[in-house]
Amino acid sequence: MKKIIFSVLMILTGFLSFCEDGKIFTFKYSKGDNYRILSTVKENVFLNGRFSHYSEILNRVSVRVTDVDDKGRGFNEGIFMTSESSVGRGGNFSWGDEYESKFWRNSSGIYEISDEYFMPVVRDVPVFPETPVKIGGTWTASGHEAHDLGRQFGLTKPFKIPFTVEYTYAGDEIIGGKTFCVIKANYEICYDSPQPKFMIEDYPASTVGYSNQTIYWDAEKGQIDHYFEDFRIVIESALGMTLDFQGTAHAEVTEFERAATEENLKEVQSKVAELGLEDVSVTQSDKGLTISIENIQFKANSAVLEDSEKEKLLMISEILKSYPNDILVAGHTARAGSEASCQTLSEERADSVAQYLIELGVRDKYHILTTGHGSKVPIAPNSTPKGMAKNRRVEITILDK
């Protein structure tokens, strides 16, 4: 069990109106809106009172508003991805487990979501009052966390922990020339779980903790721009095991346009041709716009890039810098040796390319993710040297979702 902070889903397109008595905060949705939320969590984990490990977690959420009803509710369809930093491979984040979620959220911020969905974890935060709020004004509202404890305790539905949030409109703050409304959201958890109806070996018996959040509302854009959080949560099981999570979190929201358009495809293909890049192709994929480097050269049986490939990546980096979207680097190998060794090598080579792109200033490590496919996705037969060269490739995707 890890305290994965998905309160990032509090950041949804919103609307702020002004009146003489204060400001009215209300969520407003537009059909077809796309946004991406990226949060990073840094936490220390303790098991039975002893330090277990430090964890850095990346949560990436891609959401599309597919419907808006006459009550102002927005229907959100999202893909949630969570990943931990790779230890010993440059600290890059690999593409992790993906979760689908679909839910309504009303103009106040309250969710309507089925128990088949485990994401987001933190729900009904923030919830705004219907009345105007002046600077210094406070209000309270109910919220809850919904955790997936299937692996730890065999629970098949989200484990829900209720709490009451205390809100304060703390004032306005100018950051980088922009004015934000600063909202403080704090809650404490003290919850004794009901005993499960069906006998299981162990279950989370009690949960205590707190969360202190500072939310920055962009009045010009009408949405939450970013937030900071410090938290602690302690879970004690019926058999006496304790899990203690202490840390901080930060989240940002980004509105983005699709990279994988016909116009962008032709433009990038033209740039690749102008640069004279050999063994490089550009295609539209289900995740975005993909630049594939075939026959990419590493030092023998390693993930160390040859200088010739660094020159090629230097030129490609200038193309990547013109897009604000996140990047996914996928490694592929030809079939040589066991599939396990191919898988490891593909991951290491993807990490090597990602690390070099980070060094070139394309993105920081939180916006470049990696994955490895081993030799499982060939694009040519492995029976010839030419085919093996094509399969030995790295794909760099400018992500649309």
CSV table of C-alpha atoms in Angstrom, one decimal:
chain,number,residue,atom,x,y,z
A,1,MET,CA,0.0,0.0,0.0
A,2,LYS,CA,1.4,3.4,-0.9
A,3,LYS,CA,-0.2,6.7,-0.2
A,4,ILE,CA,-0.6,7.7,-3.8
A,5,ILE,CA,-1.9,11.3,-3.9
A,6,PHE,CA,-4.5,11.6,-6.6
A,7,SER,CA,-6.0,14.7,-5.1
A,8,VAL,CA,-4.7,16.2,-8.4
A,9,LEU,CA,-8.2,15.5,-9.7
A,10,MET,CA,-9.3,18.5,-7.6
A,11,ILE,CA,-7.8,20.5,-10.5
A,12,LEU,CA,-10.7,20.6,-13.0
A,13,THR,CA,-11.7,23.4,-15.3
A,14,GLY,CA,-13.5,26.0,-13.3
A,15,PHE,CA,-15.1,29.4,-13.3
A,16,LEU,CA,-14.8,32.4,-11.0
A,17,SER,CA,-17.3,35.2,-10.8
A,18,PHE,CA,-17.1,38.4,-8.9
A,19,CYS,CA,-19.7,40.3,-6.9
A,20,GLU,CA,-19.7,43.0,-4.2
A,21,ASP,CA,-19.9,40.6,-1.3
A,22,GLY,CA,-16.9,38.5,-2.4
A,23,LYS,CA,-16.0,36.0,-5.0
A,24,ILE,CA,-18.1,33.0,-6.1
A,25,PHE,CA,-16.1,29.9,-7.0
A,26,THR,CA,-17.8,27.3,-9.1
A,27,PHE,CA,-16.7,24.5,-11.5
A,28,LYS,CA,-17.8,24.9,-15.1
A,29,TYR,CA,-17.2,22.4,-17.8
A,30,SER,CA,-17.1,22.6,-21.6
A,31,LYS,CA,-17.6,19.5,-23.8
A,32,GLY,CA,-14.4,18.6,-25.6
A,33,ASP,CA,-12.0,20.1,-23.0
A,34,ASN,CA,-8.8,18.2,-22.6
A,35,TYR,CA,-6.3,18.7,-19.8
A,36,ARG,CA,-3.4,16.9,-18.2
A,37,ILE,CA,-2.6,16.8,-14.5
A,38,LEU,CA,0.9,15.9,-13.3
A,39,SER,CA,1.6,15.4,-9.6
A,40,THR,CA,4.8,14.4,-7.8
A,41,VAL,CA,4.8,12.8,-4.4
A,42,LYS,CA,7.9,12.5,-2.2
A,43,GLU,CA,7.3,10.4,0.9
A,44,ASN,CA,9.0,8.3,3.6
A,45,VAL,CA,7.4,5.0,4.4
A,46,PHE,CA,7.5,3.4,7.8
A,47,LEU,CA,6.5,-0.2,8.6
A,48,ASN,CA,5.7,-1.1,12.2
A,49,GLY,CA,7.5,2.0,13.4
A,50,ARG,CA,10.7,1.5,11.5
A,51,PHE,CA,11.8,3.3,8.3
A,52,SER,CA,11.2,1.2,5.3
A,53,HIS,CA,12.0,3.3,2.3
A,54,TYR,CA,11.8,6.7,0.5
A,55,SER,CA,9.6,6.8,-2.5
A,56,GLU,CA,9.2,9.4,-5.3
A,57,ILE,CA,5.9,8.9,-7.2
A,58,LEU,CA,4.7,10.4,-10.4
A,59,ASN,CA,1.0,10.6,-11.1
A,60,ARG,CA,-0.1,11.5,-14.6
A,61,VAL,CA,-3.8,12.1,-15.4
A,62,SER,CA,-5.1,12.7,-18.9
A,63,VAL,CA,-8.8,13.8,-18.9
A,64,ARG,CA,-11.4,14.7,-21.5
A,65,VAL,CA,-14.8,16.3,-20.7
A,66,THR,CA,-17.2,14.3,-22.9
A,67,ASP,CA,-20.5,15.6,-21.8
A,68,VAL,CA,-22.1,18.5,-19.9
A,69,ASP,CA,-25.7,18.3,-18.7
A,70,ASP,CA,-28.3,21.0,-18.1
A,71,LYS,CA,-27.3,21.1,-14.4
A,72,GLY,CA,-23.8,22.1,-15.2
A,73,ARG,CA,-22.3,18.8,-14.3
A,74,GLY,CA,-19.3,17.6,-16.4
A,75,PHE,CA,-18.7,14.0,-17.4
A,76,ASN,CA,-15.0,13.3,-17.2
A,77,GLU,CA,-13.2,10.4,-18.8
A,78,GLY,CA,-9.6,9.9,-17.7
A,79,ILE,CA,-6.6,7.7,-17.8
A,80,PHE,CA,-4.6,7.6,-14.6
A,81,MET,CA,-0.9,6.5,-14.7
A,82,THR,CA,1.3,6.1,-11.6
A,83,SER,CA,5.0,5.4,-11.6
A,84,GLU,CA,7.9,5.3,-9.1
A,85,SER,CA,11.3,6.7,-10.0
A,86,SER,CA,13.7,4.0,-11.3
A,87,VAL,CA,16.4,3.4,-8.8
A,88,GLY,CA,19.9,3.0,-10.3
A,89,ARG,CA,19.0,4.0,-13.9
A,90,GLY,CA,19.3,7.8,-13.7
A,91,GLY,CA,16.2,8.3,-11.6
A,92,ASN,CA,13.9,8.3,-14.7
A,93,PHE,CA,10.2,7.4,-14.3
A,94,SER,CA,9.0,4.4,-16.3
A,95,TRP,CA,5.5,4.3,-17.7
A,96,GLY,CA,3.5,2.6,-14.9
A,97,ASP,CA,0.1,1.0,-14.3
A,98,GLU,CA,-2.8,2.7,-16.0
A,99,TYR,CA,-6.3,3.0,-14.6
A,100,GLU,CA,-9.4,4.1,-16.4
A,101,SER,CA,-12.0,6.2,-14.6
A,102,LYS,CA,-15.3,7.9,-15.6
A,103,PHE,CA,-17.2,10.2,-13.3
A,104,TRP,CA,-19.6,13.2,-13.1
A,105,ARG,CA,-18.6,16.2,-11.1
A,106,ASN,CA,-21.0,19.0,-10.3
A,107,SER,CA,-20.6,22.8,-10.2
A,108,SER,CA,-19.7,22.7,-6.5
A,109,GLY,CA,-17.1,20.0,-6.9
A,110,ILE,CA,-18.9,16.9,-5.7
A,111,TYR,CA,-18.2,13.6,-7.5
A,112,GLU,CA,-20.6,11.0,-8.7
A,113,ILE,CA,-18.5,7.9,-9.4
A,114,SER,CA,-19.1,4.1,-9.5
A,115,ASP,CA,-17.3,1.7,-7.1
A,116,GLU,CA,-15.8,0.0,-10.1
A,117,TYR,CA,-13.3,2.9,-10.4
A,118,PHE,CA,-10.5,3.4,-7.9
A,119,MET,CA,-9.3,6.7,-9.2
A,120,PRO,CA,-9.0,9.5,-8.2
A,121,VAL,CA,-8.1,8.7,-4.6
A,122,VAL,CA,-9.0,12.0,-3.0
A,123,ARG,CA,-12.6,13.1,-3.9
A,124,ASP,CA,-14.8,16.1,-3.2
A,125,VAL,CA,-11.7,18.3,-2.6
A,126,PRO,CA,-12.3,21.2,-3.1
A,127,VAL,CA,-16.0,21.7,-2.7
A,128,PHE,CA,-17.1,25.3,-3.0
A,129,PRO,CA,-20.0,27.0,-1.2
A,130,GLU,CA,-22.8,28.5,-3.2
A,131,THR,CA,-22.5,31.9,-1.5
A,132,PRO,CA,-19.7,34.5,-2.2
A,133,VAL,CA,-16.5,34.3,-0.2
A,134,LYS,CA,-14.5,37.3,1.0
A,135,ILE,CA,-10.7,37.2,1.7
A,136,GLY,CA,-10.4,35.5,5.1
A,137,GLY,CA,-13.7,33.8,4.7
A,138,THR,CA,-14.0,30.1,5.7
A,139,TRP,CA,-16.3,27.2,5.1
A,140,THR,CA,-16.3,23.4,5.6
A,141,ALA,CA,-17.4,20.5,3.4
A,142,SER,CA,-17.2,16.7,3.5
A,143,GLY,CA,-14.8,14.7,1.4
A,144,HIS,CA,-13.3,11.3,1.3
A,145,GLU,CA,-10.4,9.2,0.1
A,146,ALA,CA,-10.9,6.0,-1.8
A,147,HIS,CA,-8.0,3.5,-1.8
A,148,ASP,CA,-7.3,0.4,-3.7
A,149,LEU,CA,-6.3,-2.2,-1.1
A,150,GLY,CA,-6.9,-5.3,-3.2
A,151,ARG,CA,-3.3,-6.4,-3.1
A,152,GLN,CA,-2.8,-5.8,0.6
A,153,PHE,CA,-6.2,-7.0,2.0
A,154,GLY,CA,-8.1,-8.6,-0.9
A,155,LEU,CA,-10.7,-5.8,-0.9
A,156,THR,CA,-12.6,-5.7,-4.2
A,157,LYS,CA,-14.1,-2.2,-3.8
A,158,PRO,CA,-12.4,1.1,-2.9
A,159,PHE,CA,-11.7,1.5,0.8
A,160,LYS,CA,-13.3,4.8,1.6
A,161,ILE,CA,-12.2,7.1,4.4
A,162,PRO,CA,-14.5,10.1,5.2
A,163,PHE,CA,-13.3,13.4,6.6
A,164,THR,CA,-14.3,17.1,6.9
A,165,VAL,CA,-12.3,19.8,5.1
A,166,GLU,CA,-11.8,23.3,6.5
A,167,TYR,CA,-11.3,25.9,3.8
A,168,THR,CA,-10.0,29.4,3.9
A,169,TYR,CA,-9.8,32.0,1.1
A,170,ALA,CA,-6.4,33.3,2.2
A,171,GLY,CA,-6.1,36.1,-0.3
A,172,ASP,CA,-4.5,36.8,-3.7
A,173,GLU,CA,-0.9,36.3,-4.6
A,174,ILE,CA,1.1,37.4,-7.7
A,175,ILE,CA,3.5,34.8,-9.1
A,176,GLY,CA,5.4,35.3,-12.3
A,177,GLY,CA,3.2,38.3,-13.2
A,178,LYS,CA,-0.1,36.3,-12.7
A,179,THR,CA,-2.6,36.8,-9.9
A,180,PHE,CA,-3.9,33.7,-8.1
A,181,CYS,CA,-6.6,33.3,-5.5
A,182,VAL,CA,-5.0,31.3,-2.6
A,183,ILE,CA,-7.2,28.7,-1.0
A,184,LYS,CA,-6.2,26.7,2.1
A,185,ALA,CA,-7.7,23.2,2.5
A,186,ASN,CA,-6.9,21.2,5.6
A,187,TYR,CA,-8.4,18.0,7.0
A,188,GLU,CA,-7.7,15.4,9.6
A,189,ILE,CA,-8.5,11.7,9.5
A,190,CYS,CA,-9.6,9.6,12.4
A,191,TYR,CA,-11.5,6.6,11.2
A,192,ASP,CA,-12.3,3.2,12.6
A,193,SER,CA,-13.3,0.8,9.7
A,194,PRO,CA,-16.3,-1.4,10.1
A,195,GLN,CA,-15.4,-5.1,10.2
A,196,PRO,CA,-15.8,-6.7,6.7
A,197,LYS,CA,-18.9,-8.8,6.2
A,198,PHE,CA,-16.8,-11.6,4.7
A,199,MET,CA,-14.1,-13.1,6.8
A,200,ILE,CA,-10.6,-12.1,5.6
A,201,GLU,CA,-7.3,-12.7,7.2
A,202,ASP,CA,-6.6,-9.0,7.8
A,203,TYR,CA,-8.1,-5.6,7.1
A,204,PRO,CA,-7.3,-2.0,7.7
A,205,ALA,CA,-8.9,-1.4,11.1
A,206,SER,CA,-8.1,2.2,11.8
A,207,THR,CA,-6.7,5.2,9.9
A,208,VAL,CA,-5.4,8.5,11.2
A,209,GLY,CA,-3.6,11.4,9.5
A,210,TYR,CA,-3.8,14.8,8.0
A,211,SER,CA,-3.5,16.8,4.8
A,212,ASN,CA,-2.6,20.5,4.5
A,213,GLN,CA,-3.1,21.9,0.9
A,214,THR,CA,-2.5,25.3,-0.6
A,215,ILE,CA,-4.5,25.7,-3.8
A,216,TYR,CA,-3.7,28.4,-6.4
A,217,TRP,CA,-6.7,29.4,-8.4
A,218,ASP,CA,-6.0,31.2,-11.8
A,219,ALA,CA,-8.8,33.7,-12.1
A,220,GLU,CA,-7.9,34.6,-15.7
A,221,LYS,CA,-8.0,31.0,-16.9
A,222,GLY,CA,-10.8,30.0,-14.5
A,223,GLN,CA,-9.1,26.9,-13.1
A,224,ILE,CA,-6.7,25.7,-10.4
A,225,ASP,CA,-3.2,26.3,-11.7
A,226,HIS,CA,-1.3,24.2,-9.2
A,227,TYR,CA,-1.2,23.2,-5.5
A,228,PHE,CA,1.1,22.0,-2.7
A,229,GLU,CA,0.4,19.5,0.0
A,230,ASP,CA,2.1,18.1,3.1
A,231,PHE,CA,0.5,14.9,4.5
A,232,ARG,CA,0.7,12.0,6.9
A,233,ILE,CA,-1.4,8.9,7.0
A,234,VAL,CA,-1.1,5.9,9.4
A,235,ILE,CA,-3.0,2.7,8.8
A,236,GLU,CA,-3.2,0.0,11.4
A,237,SER,CA,-4.5,-3.4,10.4
A,238,ALA,CA,-6.6,-5.7,12.6
A,239,LEU,CA,-3.6,-7.9,13.2
A,240,GLY,CA,-1.5,-5.0,14.4
A,241,MET,CA,0.6,-4.1,11.3
A,242,THR,CA,1.1,-0.3,10.9
A,243,LEU,CA,1.9,1.5,7.7
A,244,ASP,CA,3.0,5.2,8.1
A,245,PHE,CA,3.3,7.5,5.1
A,246,GLN,CA,4.8,11.0,5.5
A,247,GLY,CA,5.6,13.4,2.7
A,248,THR,CA,4.8,16.3,0.4
A,249,ALA,CA,3.1,16.6,-3.0
A,250,HIS,CA,2.9,19.1,-5.8
A,251,ALA,CA,0.5,19.1,-8.8
A,252,GLU,CA,0.2,21.2,-12.0
A,253,VAL,CA,-2.5,21.3,-14.7
A,254,THR,CA,-1.8,21.8,-18.3
A,255,GLU,CA,-4.2,22.3,-21.2
A,256,PHE,CA,-2.8,21.0,-24.4
A,257,GLU,CA,-3.6,20.6,-28.1
A,258,ARG,CA,-3.1,17.4,-29.9
A,259,ALA,CA,0.3,16.8,-31.4
A,260,ALA,CA,-0.7,14.0,-33.7
A,261,THR,CA,-2.5,16.1,-36.3
A,262,GLU,CA,-2.0,15.8,-40.0
A,263,GLU,CA,-0.5,19.3,-40.1
A,264,ASN,CA,2.1,18.5,-37.3
A,265,LEU,CA,2.9,15.1,-38.9
A,266,LYS,CA,3.8,16.7,-42.2
A,267,GLU,CA,5.7,19.5,-40.5
A,268,VAL,CA,7.9,17.1,-38.4
A,269,GLN,CA,8.4,14.8,-41.4
A,270,SER,CA,9.6,17.8,-43.4
A,271,LYS,CA,12.0,18.9,-40.6
A,272,VAL,CA,13.4,15.3,-40.4
A,273,ALA,CA,14.0,15.3,-44.2
A,274,GLU,CA,15.7,18.8,-44.1
A,275,LEU,CA,18.0,17.7,-41.3
A,276,GLY,CA,19.0,14.6,-43.4
A,277,LEU,CA,18.3,12.2,-40.5
A,278,GLU,CA,18.7,8.6,-41.7
A,279,ASP,CA,16.7,5.7,-40.3
A,280,VAL,CA,14.2,8.2,-38.7
A,281,SER,CA,10.5,8.1,-39.4
A,282,VAL,CA,7.5,10.0,-38.1
A,283,THR,CA,4.0,8.5,-37.6
A,284,GLN,CA,0.8,9.1,-35.8
A,285,SER,CA,0.2,6.6,-33.0
A,286,ASP,CA,-2.6,6.0,-30.5
A,287,LYS,CA,-0.7,8.0,-27.8
A,288,GLY,CA,0.5,10.9,-30.0
A,289,LEU,CA,3.1,11.8,-32.6
A,290,THR,CA,6.0,9.3,-32.7
A,291,ILE,CA,9.5,9.8,-34.0
A,292,SER,CA,11.1,6.4,-34.5
A,293,ILE,CA,14.9,6.0,-34.7
A,294,GLU,CA,15.7,2.6,-36.3
A,295,ASN,CA,19.1,0.9,-36.1
A,296,ILE,CA,20.0,3.1,-33.2
A,297,GLN,CA,23.6,2.5,-32.2
A,298,PHE,CA,24.8,1.7,-28.7
A,299,LYS,CA,28.1,0.4,-27.6
A,300,ALA,CA,28.2,-3.4,-27.8
A,301,ASN,CA,25.7,-5.2,-25.5
A,302,SER,CA,25.2,-2.0,-23.5
A,303,ALA,CA,22.9,1.0,-23.2
A,304,VAL,CA,25.7,3.5,-23.8
A,305,LEU,CA,24.8,5.7,-26.8
A,306,GLU,CA,27.4,6.1,-29.6
A,307,ASP,CA,28.4,9.6,-30.4
A,308,SER,CA,26.7,9.5,-33.8
A,309,GLU,CA,23.4,8.8,-32.1
A,310,LYS,CA,23.9,11.7,-29.7
A,311,GLU,CA,24.3,14.0,-32.7
A,312,LYS,CA,21.1,12.6,-34.1
A,313,LEU,CA,19.2,13.1,-30.8
A,314,LEU,CA,20.6,16.7,-30.6
A,315,MET,CA,18.9,17.6,-33.8
A,316,ILE,CA,15.7,15.7,-32.8
A,317,SER,CA,15.7,17.6,-29.5
A,318,GLU,CA,15.1,20.9,-31.3
A,319,ILE,CA,11.9,19.4,-32.8
A,320,LEU,CA,10.8,18.2,-29.4
A,321,LYS,CA,11.3,21.5,-27.7
A,322,SER,CA,8.7,23.1,-29.9
A,323,TYR,CA,5.9,21.0,-28.3
A,324,PRO,CA,4.9,21.5,-24.6
A,325,ASN,CA,3.5,18.0,-24.2
A,326,ASP,CA,5.1,15.2,-22.1
A,327,ILE,CA,7.3,12.7,-23.9
A,328,LEU,CA,7.4,8.9,-23.7
A,329,VAL,CA,10.6,7.1,-24.8
A,330,ALA,CA,10.1,3.4,-25.7
A,331,GLY,CA,12.9,1.0,-26.3
A,332,HIS,CA,12.8,-2.0,-28.6
A,333,THR,CA,15.4,-4.7,-29.4
A,334,ALA,CA,15.9,-7.3,-32.0
A,335,ARG,CA,15.5,-10.9,-30.8
A,336,ALA,CA,18.9,-12.0,-29.5
A,337,GLY,CA,19.1,-14.1,-26.4
A,338,SER,CA,16.3,-14.6,-24.0
A,339,GLU,CA,13.2,-12.4,-23.9
A,340,ALA,CA,14.1,-11.4,-20.3
A,341,SER,CA,17.5,-10.1,-21.4
A,342,CYS,CA,15.9,-8.3,-24.3
A,343,GLN,CA,13.3,-6.7,-22.0
A,344,THR,CA,16.0,-5.4,-19.6
A,345,LEU,CA,18.2,-4.1,-22.4
A,346,SER,CA,15.2,-2.2,-24.0
A,347,GLU,CA,14.4,-0.6,-20.7
A,348,GLU,CA,18.0,0.5,-20.1
A,349,ARG,CA,18.3,1.9,-23.6
A,350,ALA,CA,15.1,3.9,-23.3
A,351,ASP,CA,16.4,5.3,-20.0
A,352,SER,CA,19.7,6.2,-21.7
A,353,VAL,CA,17.9,8.1,-24.4
A,354,ALA,CA,15.6,9.8,-21.9
A,355,GLN,CA,18.5,10.9,-19.7
A,356,TYR,CA,20.3,12.4,-22.7
A,357,LEU,CA,17.2,14.3,-23.7
A,358,ILE,CA,17.0,15.6,-20.1
A,359,GLU,CA,20.6,16.7,-20.3
A,360,LEU,CA,19.8,18.6,-23.6
A,361,GLY,CA,17.1,20.5,-21.8
A,362,VAL,CA,14.2,19.0,-23.7
A,363,ARG,CA,12.2,18.4,-20.5
A,364,ASP,CA,12.9,17.6,-16.8
A,365,LYS,CA,12.7,14.1,-15.5
A,366,TYR,CA,9.0,14.5,-14.5
A,367,HIS,CA,7.9,15.2,-18.1
A,368,ILE,CA,9.9,12.4,-19.9
A,369,LEU,CA,8.8,8.8,-19.2
A,370,THR,CA,10.2,5.6,-20.4
A,371,THR,CA,9.1,2.1,-21.2
A,372,GLY,CA,10.7,-1.1,-22.7
A,373,HIS,CA,9.1,-3.6,-25.0
A,374,GLY,CA,12.0,-6.1,-25.4
A,375,SER,CA,11.7,-7.9,-28.7
A,376,LYS,CA,7.9,-8.4,-28.4
A,377,VAL,CA,6.9,-5.7,-31.0
A,378,PRO,CA,9.0,-6.3,-34.1
A,379,ILE,CA,8.4,-4.3,-37.3
A,380,ALA,CA,10.5,-6.6,-39.5
A,381,PRO,CA,11.6,-10.2,-39.5
A,382,ASN,CA,14.5,-11.0,-37.1
A,383,SER,CA,15.8,-13.5,-39.7
A,384,THR,CA,17.9,-11.0,-41.5
A,385,PRO,CA,20.5,-8.4,-40.4
A,386,LYS,CA,18.4,-5.7,-42.1
A,387,GLY,CA,15.3,-6.8,-40.2
A,388,MET,CA,17.1,-6.9,-36.9
A,389,ALA,CA,18.4,-3.4,-37.5
A,390,LYS,CA,14.9,-2.1,-38.0
A,391,ASN,CA,13.7,-3.8,-34.8
A,392,ARG,CA,16.6,-2.3,-32.8
A,393,ARG,CA,14.9,1.0,-32.4
A,394,VAL,CA,13.8,3.7,-30.0
A,395,GLU,CA,10.4,5.5,-30.3
A,396,ILE,CA,10.0,9.0,-28.9
A,397,THR,CA,6.3,10.0,-28.6
A,398,ILE,CA,5.0,13.5,-28.0
A,399,LEU,CA,2.1,12.5,-25.9
A,400,ASP,CA,-1.5,13.5,-26.6
A,401,LYS,CA,-2.9,11.6,-23.6
